[in-house]
Amino acid sequence: MTRKFNGGEFEALRALLLALEDVQRSPPEPIFVAVGELAQILHRSRPEIIAALDTLAGLNFIEGPGVYRERDWLFRRLTRRGAALADLIRDPDDWRRALDAYAPFFAR
Protein backbone atom coordinates (compact mmCIF):
# COMPACT_ATOMS: atom_id res chain seq x y z
CA MET A 1 0.00 0.00 0.00
CA THR A 2 1.42 3.39 -1.01
CA ARG A 3 1.11 6.31 1.35
CA LYS A 4 -0.28 9.55 -0.10
CA PHE A 5 2.00 12.55 0.14
CA ASN A 6 1.16 16.17 -0.51
CA GLY A 7 3.50 18.71 -2.10
CA GLY A 8 4.25 20.36 1.24
CA GLU A 9 5.49 17.09 2.69
CA PHE A 10 7.88 16.64 -0.22
CA GLU A 11 9.16 20.19 0.24
CA ALA A 12 9.70 19.56 3.96
CA LEU A 13 11.52 16.28 3.28
CA ARG A 14 13.76 18.02 0.75
CA ALA A 15 14.54 20.94 3.08
CA LEU A 16 15.19 18.57 5.95
CA LEU A 17 17.54 16.35 3.94
CA LEU A 18 19.54 19.34 2.70
CA ALA A 19 19.69 20.84 6.21
CA LEU A 20 20.99 17.56 7.63
CA GLU A 21 23.60 17.38 4.89
CA ASP A 22 24.92 20.75 6.09
CA VAL A 23 25.29 19.67 9.73
CA GLN A 24 26.78 16.20 9.31
CA ARG A 25 30.40 15.78 10.26
CA SER A 26 33.27 13.75 8.92
CA PRO A 27 33.99 11.30 10.37
CA PRO A 28 30.33 10.78 11.28
CA GLU A 29 29.39 11.45 14.88
CA PRO A 30 26.04 11.74 16.64
CA ILE A 31 24.38 15.13 16.33
CA PHE A 32 21.41 16.24 18.39
CA VAL A 33 18.94 17.78 15.94
CA ALA A 34 16.70 20.25 17.77
CA VAL A 35 13.27 19.27 16.49
CA GLY A 36 11.63 22.45 17.79
CA GLU A 37 14.07 24.69 15.94
CA LEU A 38 13.62 22.75 12.72
CA ALA A 39 9.86 22.93 13.14
CA GLN A 40 10.03 26.72 13.36
CA ILE A 41 12.39 27.05 10.40
CA LEU A 42 10.32 24.72 8.19
CA HIS A 43 6.95 25.99 9.49
CA ARG A 44 5.93 22.52 10.65
CA SER A 45 4.93 20.98 13.95
CA ARG A 46 7.29 18.89 16.06
CA PRO A 47 5.37 15.68 15.27
CA GLU A 48 5.60 16.46 11.53
CA ILE A 49 9.39 16.94 11.78
CA ILE A 50 9.80 13.73 13.74
CA ALA A 51 7.65 11.88 11.20
CA ALA A 52 9.73 13.34 8.34
CA LEU A 53 12.98 12.28 10.05
CA ASP A 54 11.53 8.83 10.65
CA THR A 55 10.51 8.68 6.97
CA LEU A 56 14.00 9.64 5.79
CA ALA A 57 15.51 7.03 8.12
CA GLY A 58 12.98 4.39 7.10
CA LEU A 59 13.80 4.97 3.44
CA ASN A 60 17.51 4.64 4.25
CA PHE A 61 18.39 8.25 3.38
CA ILE A 62 19.72 9.11 6.84
CA GLU A 63 21.27 7.19 9.70
CA GLY A 64 20.72 7.71 13.38
CA PRO A 65 19.12 6.16 16.43
CA GLY A 66 16.13 8.50 16.22
CA VAL A 67 14.04 10.39 18.75
CA TYR A 68 15.84 11.41 21.91
CA ARG A 69 13.73 12.52 24.88
CA GLU A 70 10.87 13.64 22.60
CA ARG A 71 12.51 16.98 21.81
CA ASP A 72 15.60 16.03 19.83
CA TRP A 73 16.41 13.54 17.12
CA LEU A 74 19.80 11.87 17.19
CA PHE A 75 21.25 11.99 13.69
CA ARG A 76 24.52 10.48 12.53
CA ARG A 77 24.87 11.04 8.78
CA LEU A 78 23.32 10.84 5.34
CA THR A 79 23.64 7.38 3.87
CA ARG A 80 25.14 6.94 0.39
CA ARG A 81 21.58 6.83 -0.88
CA GLY A 82 20.75 10.05 1.00
CA ALA A 83 23.84 11.82 -0.32
CA ALA A 84 22.93 10.79 -3.87
CA LEU A 85 19.39 12.09 -3.38
CA ALA A 86 20.70 15.37 -1.96
CA ASP A 87 22.89 15.76 -5.04
CA LEU A 88 19.87 15.17 -7.29
CA ILE A 89 17.51 17.59 -5.54
CA ARG A 90 19.87 20.39 -4.46
CA ASP A 91 19.24 22.49 -7.56
CA PRO A 92 15.68 23.94 -7.47
CA ASP A 93 15.13 23.29 -11.19
CA ASP A 94 16.22 19.66 -10.85
CA TRP A 95 13.97 19.35 -7.81
CA ARG A 96 10.95 20.62 -9.74
CA ARG A 97 11.58 18.17 -12.57
CA ALA A 98 11.90 15.26 -10.13
CA LEU A 99 8.77 16.31 -8.27
CA ASP A 100 6.80 16.65 -11.50
CA ALA A 101 7.97 13.22 -12.64
CA TYR A 102 7.53 11.21 -9.45
CA ALA A 103 4.97 12.91 -7.21
CA PRO A 104 1.97 11.45 -9.10
CA PHE A 105 3.09 7.95 -8.06
CA PHE A 106 2.74 8.90 -4.39
CA ALA A 107 -0.67 10.50 -4.86
CA ARG A 108 -2.35 7.19 -5.72
mmCIF file with all atom_site columns, C-alpha atoms in Angstrom:
data_model
loop_
_atom_site.group_PDB
_atom_site.id
_atom_site.type_symbol
_atom_site.label_atom_id
_atom_site.label_alt_id
_atom_site.label_comp_id
_atom_site.label_asym_id
_atom_site.label_entity_id
_atom_site.label_seq_id
_atom_site.pdbx_PDB_ins_code
_atom_site.Cartn_x
_atom_site.Cartn_y
_atom_site.Cartn_z
_atom_site.occupancy
_atom_site.B_iso_or_equiv
_atom_site.pdbx_formal_charge
_atom_site.auth_seq_id
_atom_site.auth_comp_id
_atom_site.auth_asym_id
_atom_site.auth_atom_id
_atom_site.pdbx_PDB_model_num
ATOM 1   C CA . MET A 1 1   ? 0.000  0.000  0.000   1.00 0.00 ? 1   MET A CA 1
ATOM 2   C CA . THR A 1 2   ? 1.421  3.385  -1.013  1.00 0.00 ? 2   THR A CA 1
ATOM 3   C CA . ARG A 1 3   ? 1.108  6.315  1.351   1.00 0.00 ? 3   ARG A CA 1
ATOM 4   C CA . LYS A 1 4   ? -0.284 9.547  -0.098  1.00 0.00 ? 4   LYS A CA 1
ATOM 5   C CA . PHE A 1 5   ? 2.003  12.553 0.137   1.00 0.00 ? 5   PHE A CA 1
ATOM 6   C CA . ASN A 1 6   ? 1.164  16.165 -0.508  1.00 0.00 ? 6   ASN A CA 1
ATOM 7   C CA . GLY A 1 7   ? 3.495  18.709 -2.095  1.00 0.00 ? 7   GLY A CA 1
ATOM 8   C CA . GLY A 1 8   ? 4.247  20.364 1.241   1.00 0.00 ? 8   GLY A CA 1
ATOM 9   C CA . GLU A 1 9   ? 5.491  17.090 2.691   1.00 0.00 ? 9   GLU A CA 1
ATOM 10  C CA . PHE A 1 10  ? 7.881  16.644 -0.219  1.00 0.00 ? 10  PHE A CA 1
ATOM 11  C CA . GLU A 1 11  ? 9.157  20.189 0.245   1.00 0.00 ? 11  GLU A CA 1
ATOM 12  C CA . ALA A 1 12  ? 9.697  19.559 3.958   1.00 0.00 ? 12  ALA A CA 1
ATOM 13  C CA . LEU A 1 13  ? 11.525 16.278 3.282   1.00 0.00 ? 13  LEU A CA 1
ATOM 14  C CA . ARG A 1 14  ? 13.762 18.022 0.749   1.00 0.00 ? 14  ARG A CA 1
ATOM 15  C CA . ALA A 1 15  ? 14.537 20.936 3.082   1.00 0.00 ? 15  ALA A CA 1
ATOM 16  C CA . LEU A 1 16  ? 15.193 18.571 5.945   1.00 0.00 ? 16  LEU A CA 1
ATOM 17  C CA . LEU A 1 17  ? 17.541 16.347 3.943   1.00 0.00 ? 17  LEU A CA 1
ATOM 18  C CA . LEU A 1 18  ? 19.541 19.342 2.703   1.00 0.00 ? 18  LEU A CA 1
ATOM 19  C CA . ALA A 1 19  ? 19.691 20.836 6.215   1.00 0.00 ? 19  ALA A CA 1
ATOM 20  C CA . LEU A 1 20  ? 20.988 17.556 7.633   1.00 0.00 ? 20  LEU A CA 1
ATOM 21  C CA . GLU A 1 21  ? 23.595 17.385 4.891   1.00 0.00 ? 21  GLU A CA 1
ATOM 22  C CA . ASP A 1 22  ? 24.916 20.746 6.092   1.00 0.00 ? 22  ASP A CA 1
ATOM 23  C CA . VAL A 1 23  ? 25.290 19.666 9.733   1.00 0.00 ? 23  VAL A CA 1
ATOM 24  C CA . GLN A 1 24  ? 26.784 16.195 9.306   1.00 0.00 ? 24  GLN A CA 1
ATOM 25  C CA . ARG A 1 25  ? 30.403 15.782 10.257  1.00 0.00 ? 25  ARG A CA 1
ATOM 26  C CA . SER A 1 26  ? 33.273 13.754 8.916   1.00 0.00 ? 26  SER A CA 1
ATOM 27  C CA . PRO A 1 27  ? 33.995 11.303 10.374  1.00 0.00 ? 27  PRO A CA 1
ATOM 28  C CA . PRO A 1 28  ? 30.334 10.783 11.283  1.00 0.00 ? 28  PRO A CA 1
ATOM 29  C CA . GLU A 1 29  ? 29.391 11.453 14.881  1.00 0.00 ? 29  GLU A CA 1
ATOM 30  C CA . PRO A 1 30  ? 26.041 11.739 16.643  1.00 0.00 ? 30  PRO A CA 1
ATOM 31  C CA . ILE A 1 31  ? 24.377 15.128 16.326  1.00 0.00 ? 31  ILE A CA 1
ATOM 32  C CA . PHE A 1 32  ? 21.406 16.238 18.386  1.00 0.00 ? 32  PHE A CA 1
ATOM 33  C CA . VAL A 1 33  ? 18.940 17.780 15.943  1.00 0.00 ? 33  VAL A CA 1
ATOM 34  C CA . ALA A 1 34  ? 16.699 20.254 17.769  1.00 0.00 ? 34  ALA A CA 1
ATOM 35  C CA . VAL A 1 35  ? 13.271 19.267 16.487  1.00 0.00 ? 35  VAL A CA 1
ATOM 36  C CA . GLY A 1 36  ? 11.629 22.452 17.794  1.00 0.00 ? 36  GLY A CA 1
ATOM 37  C CA . GLU A 1 37  ? 14.075 24.692 15.943  1.00 0.00 ? 37  GLU A CA 1
ATOM 38  C CA . LEU A 1 38  ? 13.622 22.749 12.724  1.00 0.00 ? 38  LEU A CA 1
ATOM 39  C CA . ALA A 1 39  ? 9.861  22.925 13.141  1.00 0.00 ? 39  ALA A CA 1
ATOM 40  C CA . GLN A 1 40  ? 10.032 26.716 13.356  1.00 0.00 ? 40  GLN A CA 1
ATOM 41  C CA . ILE A 1 41  ? 12.391 27.048 10.401  1.00 0.00 ? 41  ILE A CA 1
ATOM 42  C CA . LEU A 1 42  ? 10.324 24.724 8.191   1.00 0.00 ? 42  LEU A CA 1
ATOM 43  C CA . HIS A 1 43  ? 6.954  25.990 9.487   1.00 0.00 ? 43  HIS A CA 1
ATOM 44  C CA . ARG A 1 44  ? 5.932  22.518 10.647  1.00 0.00 ? 44  ARG A CA 1
ATOM 45  C CA . SER A 1 45  ? 4.929  20.977 13.949  1.00 0.00 ? 45  SER A CA 1
ATOM 46  C CA . ARG A 1 46  ? 7.286  18.887 16.063  1.00 0.00 ? 46  ARG A CA 1
ATOM 47  C CA . PRO A 1 47  ? 5.372  15.677 15.267  1.00 0.00 ? 47  PRO A CA 1
ATOM 48  C CA . GLU A 1 48  ? 5.604  16.463 11.532  1.00 0.00 ? 48  GLU A CA 1
ATOM 49  C CA . ILE A 1 49  ? 9.386  16.944 11.778  1.00 0.00 ? 49  ILE A CA 1
ATOM 50  C CA . ILE A 1 50  ? 9.804  13.730 13.741  1.00 0.00 ? 50  ILE A CA 1
ATOM 51  C CA . ALA A 1 51  ? 7.648  11.884 11.200  1.00 0.00 ? 51  ALA A CA 1
ATOM 52  C CA . ALA A 1 52  ? 9.734  13.339 8.343   1.00 0.00 ? 52  ALA A CA 1
ATOM 53  C CA . LEU A 1 53  ? 12.979 12.281 10.049  1.00 0.00 ? 53  LEU A CA 1
ATOM 54  C CA . ASP A 1 54  ? 11.534 8.826  10.649  1.00 0.00 ? 54  ASP A CA 1
ATOM 55  C CA . THR A 1 55  ? 10.507 8.682  6.968   1.00 0.00 ? 55  THR A CA 1
ATOM 56  C CA . LEU A 1 56  ? 14.003 9.642  5.795   1.00 0.00 ? 56  LEU A CA 1
ATOM 57  C CA . ALA A 1 57  ? 15.510 7.032  8.122   1.00 0.00 ? 57  ALA A CA 1
ATOM 58  C CA . GLY A 1 58  ? 12.982 4.390  7.098   1.00 0.00 ? 58  GLY A CA 1
ATOM 59  C CA . LEU A 1 59  ? 13.798 4.965  3.439   1.00 0.00 ? 59  LEU A CA 1
ATOM 60  C CA . ASN A 1 60  ? 17.513 4.635  4.247   1.00 0.00 ? 60  ASN A CA 1
ATOM 61  C CA . PHE A 1 61  ? 18.393 8.246  3.383   1.00 0.00 ? 61  PHE A CA 1
ATOM 62  C CA . ILE A 1 62  ? 19.719 9.113  6.843   1.00 0.00 ? 62  ILE A CA 1
ATOM 63  C CA . GLU A 1 63  ? 21.266 7.194  9.699   1.00 0.00 ? 63  GLU A CA 1
ATOM 64  C CA . GLY A 1 64  ? 20.723 7.711  13.382  1.00 0.00 ? 64  GLY A CA 1
ATOM 65  C CA . PRO A 1 65  ? 19.122 6.160  16.429  1.00 0.00 ? 65  PRO A CA 1
ATOM 66  C CA . GLY A 1 66  ? 16.131 8.496  16.217  1.00 0.00 ? 66  GLY A CA 1
ATOM 67  C CA . VAL A 1 67  ? 14.044 10.393 18.750  1.00 0.00 ? 67  VAL A CA 1
ATOM 68  C CA . TYR A 1 68  ? 15.842 11.412 21.914  1.00 0.00 ? 68  TYR A CA 1
ATOM 69  C CA . ARG A 1 69  ? 13.731 12.517 24.879  1.00 0.00 ? 69  ARG A CA 1
ATOM 70  C CA . GLU A 1 70  ? 10.873 13.638 22.604  1.00 0.00 ? 70  GLU A CA 1
ATOM 71  C CA . ARG A 1 71  ? 12.512 16.979 21.806  1.00 0.00 ? 71  ARG A CA 1
ATOM 72  C CA . ASP A 1 72  ? 15.596 16.031 19.832  1.00 0.00 ? 72  ASP A CA 1
ATOM 73  C CA . TRP A 1 73  ? 16.410 13.539 17.115  1.00 0.00 ? 73  TRP A CA 1
ATOM 74  C CA . LEU A 1 74  ? 19.796 11.872 17.194  1.00 0.00 ? 74  LEU A CA 1
ATOM 75  C CA . PHE A 1 75  ? 21.255 11.995 13.688  1.00 0.00 ? 75  PHE A CA 1
ATOM 76  C CA . ARG A 1 76  ? 24.519 10.485 12.525  1.00 0.00 ? 76  ARG A CA 1
ATOM 77  C CA . ARG A 1 77  ? 24.875 11.043 8.777   1.00 0.00 ? 77  ARG A CA 1
ATOM 78  C CA . LEU A 1 78  ? 23.317 10.842 5.344   1.00 0.00 ? 78  LEU A CA 1
ATOM 79  C CA . THR A 1 79  ? 23.645 7.379  3.868   1.00 0.00 ? 79  THR A CA 1
ATOM 80  C CA . ARG A 1 80  ? 25.136 6.942  0.388   1.00 0.00 ? 80  ARG A CA 1
ATOM 81  C CA . ARG A 1 81  ? 21.582 6.829  -0.882  1.00 0.00 ? 81  ARG A CA 1
ATOM 82  C CA . GLY A 1 82  ? 20.754 10.052 1.001   1.00 0.00 ? 82  GLY A CA 1
ATOM 83  C CA . ALA A 1 83  ? 23.841 11.815 -0.323  1.00 0.00 ? 83  ALA A CA 1
ATOM 84  C CA . ALA A 1 84  ? 22.925 10.786 -3.872  1.00 0.00 ? 84  ALA A CA 1
ATOM 85  C CA . LEU A 1 85  ? 19.391 12.089 -3.385  1.00 0.00 ? 85  LEU A CA 1
ATOM 86  C CA . ALA A 1 86  ? 20.700 15.369 -1.957  1.00 0.00 ? 86  ALA A CA 1
ATOM 87  C CA . ASP A 1 87  ? 22.893 15.763 -5.042  1.00 0.00 ? 87  ASP A CA 1
ATOM 88  C CA . LEU A 1 88  ? 19.874 15.172 -7.292  1.00 0.00 ? 88  LEU A CA 1
ATOM 89  C CA . ILE A 1 89  ? 17.512 17.595 -5.537  1.00 0.00 ? 89  ILE A CA 1
ATOM 90  C CA . ARG A 1 90  ? 19.867 20.385 -4.456  1.00 0.00 ? 90  ARG A CA 1
ATOM 91  C CA . ASP A 1 91  ? 19.237 22.494 -7.559  1.00 0.00 ? 91  ASP A CA 1
ATOM 92  C CA . PRO A 1 92  ? 15.680 23.941 -7.468  1.00 0.00 ? 92  PRO A CA 1
ATOM 93  C CA . ASP A 1 93  ? 15.132 23.290 -11.190 1.00 0.00 ? 93  ASP A CA 1
ATOM 94  C CA . ASP A 1 94  ? 16.219 19.657 -10.855 1.00 0.00 ? 94  ASP A CA 1
ATOM 95  C CA . TRP A 1 95  ? 13.974 19.347 -7.806  1.00 0.00 ? 95  TRP A CA 1
ATOM 96  C CA . ARG A 1 96  ? 10.945 20.624 -9.744  1.00 0.00 ? 96  ARG A CA 1
ATOM 97  C CA . ARG A 1 97  ? 11.575 18.167 -12.565 1.00 0.00 ? 97  ARG A CA 1
ATOM 98  C CA . ALA A 1 98  ? 11.900 15.258 -10.128 1.00 0.00 ? 98  ALA A CA 1
ATOM 99  C CA . LEU A 1 99  ? 8.769  16.308 -8.267  1.00 0.00 ? 99  LEU A CA 1
ATOM 100 C CA . ASP A 1 100 ? 6.799  16.646 -11.498 1.00 0.00 ? 100 ASP A CA 1
ATOM 101 C CA . ALA A 1 101 ? 7.967  13.221 -12.640 1.00 0.00 ? 101 ALA A CA 1
ATOM 102 C CA . TYR A 1 102 ? 7.526  11.206 -9.451  1.00 0.00 ? 102 TYR A CA 1
ATOM 103 C CA . ALA A 1 103 ? 4.966  12.910 -7.208  1.00 0.00 ? 103 ALA A CA 1
ATOM 104 C CA . PRO A 1 104 ? 1.969  11.448 -9.104  1.00 0.00 ? 104 PRO A CA 1
ATOM 105 C CA . PHE A 1 105 ? 3.087  7.949  -8.059  1.00 0.00 ? 105 PHE A CA 1
ATOM 106 C CA . PHE A 1 106 ? 2.739  8.905  -4.389  1.00 0.00 ? 106 PHE A CA 1
ATOM 107 C CA . ALA A 1 107 ? -0.673 10.499 -4.857  1.00 0.00 ? 107 ALA A CA 1
ATOM 108 C CA . ARG A 1 108 ? -2.351 7.191  -5.717  1.00 0.00 ? 108 ARG A CA 1
#
